[in-house]
Amino acid sequence: MKANMGSADRIIRVLVALVVISLVATGTLSGIWAVVGVVLAGVFLLTSLVRFCPLYLPFGIRTNRVGKSV
């Protein structure tokens, strides 16, 4: 897997995940929306950690610099 996510993309995903987790923790999101939010936050955190988004592959999207693989 080659990295296809840039720094800005990773930071935005982590921030969104933290907001969703805080909404679930405070009870603002509950029920099925809390489950969906936690799963989405987990996916965002995981993809940010590995710098690879599988959804970008079929569309040929790269948010990192083309010459850099890290």
PDB file of C-alpha atoms in Angstrom:
ATOM      1  CA  MET A   1       0.000   0.000   0.000  1.00  0.00           C
ATOM      2  CA  LYS A   2       1.434   3.307  -1.061  1.00  0.00           C
ATOM      3  CA  ALA A   3       0.483   6.337   0.960  1.00  0.00           C
ATOM      4  CA  ASN A   4      -2.189   8.398  -0.773  1.00  0.00           C
ATOM      5  CA  MET A   5      -3.141  10.864   1.977  1.00  0.00           C
ATOM      6  CA  GLY A   6      -1.495  14.187   2.647  1.00  0.00           C
ATOM      7  CA  SER A   7      -0.996  15.919   5.971  1.00  0.00           C
ATOM      8  CA  ALA A   8      -4.001  18.235   5.650  1.00  0.00           C
ATOM      9  CA  ASP A   9      -6.287  15.293   4.847  1.00  0.00           C
ATOM     10  CA  ARG A  10      -4.985  13.348   7.841  1.00  0.00           C
ATOM     11  CA  ILE A  11      -5.400  16.290  10.235  1.00  0.00           C
ATOM     12  CA  ILE A  12      -8.967  16.938   9.068  1.00  0.00           C
ATOM     13  CA  ARG A  13      -9.879  13.265   9.532  1.00  0.00           C
ATOM     14  CA  VAL A  14      -8.437  13.180  13.063  1.00  0.00           C
ATOM     15  CA  LEU A  15     -10.283  16.375  14.012  1.00  0.00           C
ATOM     16  CA  VAL A  16     -13.586  15.056  12.648  1.00  0.00           C
ATOM     17  CA  ALA A  17     -13.072  11.777  14.511  1.00  0.00           C
ATOM     18  CA  LEU A  18     -12.366  13.607  17.770  1.00  0.00           C
ATOM     19  CA  VAL A  19     -15.490  15.752  17.367  1.00  0.00           C
ATOM     20  CA  VAL A  20     -17.662  12.706  16.697  1.00  0.00           C
ATOM     21  CA  ILE A  21     -16.177  10.819  19.653  1.00  0.00           C
ATOM     22  CA  SER A  22     -16.810  13.802  21.929  1.00  0.00           C
ATOM     23  CA  LEU A  23     -20.417  14.038  20.706  1.00  0.00           C
ATOM     24  CA  VAL A  24     -20.939  10.375  21.541  1.00  0.00           C
ATOM     25  CA  ALA A  25     -19.201  10.737  24.922  1.00  0.00           C
ATOM     26  CA  THR A  26     -21.396  13.694  25.919  1.00  0.00           C
ATOM     27  CA  GLY A  27     -24.562  11.928  24.813  1.00  0.00           C
ATOM     28  CA  THR A  28     -25.357  14.328  21.996  1.00  0.00           C
ATOM     29  CA  LEU A  29     -25.286  11.393  19.602  1.00  0.00           C
ATOM     30  CA  SER A  30     -27.052   8.298  20.827  1.00  0.00           C
ATOM     31  CA  GLY A  31     -28.594   5.117  19.534  1.00  0.00           C
ATOM     32  CA  ILE A  32     -27.849   4.049  15.994  1.00  0.00           C
ATOM     33  CA  TRP A  33     -26.251   7.419  15.209  1.00  0.00           C
ATOM     34  CA  ALA A  34     -23.728   6.880  17.993  1.00  0.00           C
ATOM     35  CA  VAL A  35     -22.800   3.480  16.573  1.00  0.00           C
ATOM     36  CA  VAL A  36     -22.444   4.905  13.063  1.00  0.00           C
ATOM     37  CA  GLY A  37     -20.404   7.810  14.438  1.00  0.00           C
ATOM     38  CA  VAL A  38     -18.013   5.589  16.381  1.00  0.00           C
ATOM     39  CA  VAL A  39     -17.475   3.318  13.372  1.00  0.00           C
ATOM     40  CA  LEU A  40     -16.866   6.337  11.129  1.00  0.00           C
ATOM     41  CA  ALA A  41     -14.467   7.851  13.667  1.00  0.00           C
ATOM     42  CA  GLY A  42     -12.593   4.548  13.879  1.00  0.00           C
ATOM     43  CA  VAL A  43     -12.236   4.360  10.108  1.00  0.00           C
ATOM     44  CA  PHE A  44     -11.042   7.975   9.986  1.00  0.00           C
ATOM     45  CA  LEU A  45      -8.467   7.363  12.701  1.00  0.00           C
ATOM     46  CA  LEU A  46      -7.228   4.132  11.130  1.00  0.00           C
ATOM     47  CA  THR A  47      -6.864   5.600   7.652  1.00  0.00           C
ATOM     48  CA  SER A  48      -5.072   8.628   9.096  1.00  0.00           C
ATOM     49  CA  LEU A  49      -2.676   6.395  10.970  1.00  0.00           C
ATOM     50  CA  VAL A  50      -1.729   4.264   7.947  1.00  0.00           C
ATOM     51  CA  ARG A  51      -1.833   7.210   5.485  1.00  0.00           C
ATOM     52  CA  PHE A  52      -3.893   5.160   3.057  1.00  0.00           C
ATOM     53  CA  CYS A  53      -7.538   5.465   2.064  1.00  0.00           C
ATOM     54  CA  PRO A  54      -8.848   2.504   0.039  1.00  0.00           C
ATOM     55  CA  LEU A  55     -11.758   4.593  -1.246  1.00  0.00           C
ATOM     56  CA  TYR A  56      -9.283   6.872  -3.057  1.00  0.00           C
ATOM     57  CA  LEU A  57      -7.885   3.997  -5.180  1.00  0.00           C
ATOM     58  CA  PRO A  58     -10.729   3.481  -7.688  1.00  0.00           C
ATOM     59  CA  PHE A  59     -10.935   7.219  -8.292  1.00  0.00           C
ATOM     60  CA  GLY A  60      -7.183   7.783  -8.519  1.00  0.00           C
ATOM     61  CA  ILE A  61      -7.238  10.423  -5.793  1.00  0.00           C
ATOM     62  CA  ARG A  62      -3.990  11.325  -4.034  1.00  0.00           C
ATOM     63  CA  THR A  63      -3.840  14.160  -1.521  1.00  0.00           C
ATOM     64  CA  ASN A  64      -0.141  13.749  -0.858  1.00  0.00           C
ATOM     65  CA  ARG A  65       2.698  14.868  -3.048  1.00  0.00           C
ATOM     66  CA  VAL A  66       3.147  12.515  -5.982  1.00  0.00           C
ATOM     67  CA  GLY A  67       6.928  12.262  -5.600  1.00  0.00           C
ATOM     68  CA  LYS A  68       6.794  11.253  -1.930  1.00  0.00           C
ATOM     69  CA  SER A  69       5.746   7.812  -0.766  1.00  0.00           C
ATOM     70  CA  VAL A  70       5.878   8.556   2.955  1.00  0.00           C
TER      71      VAL A  70
END
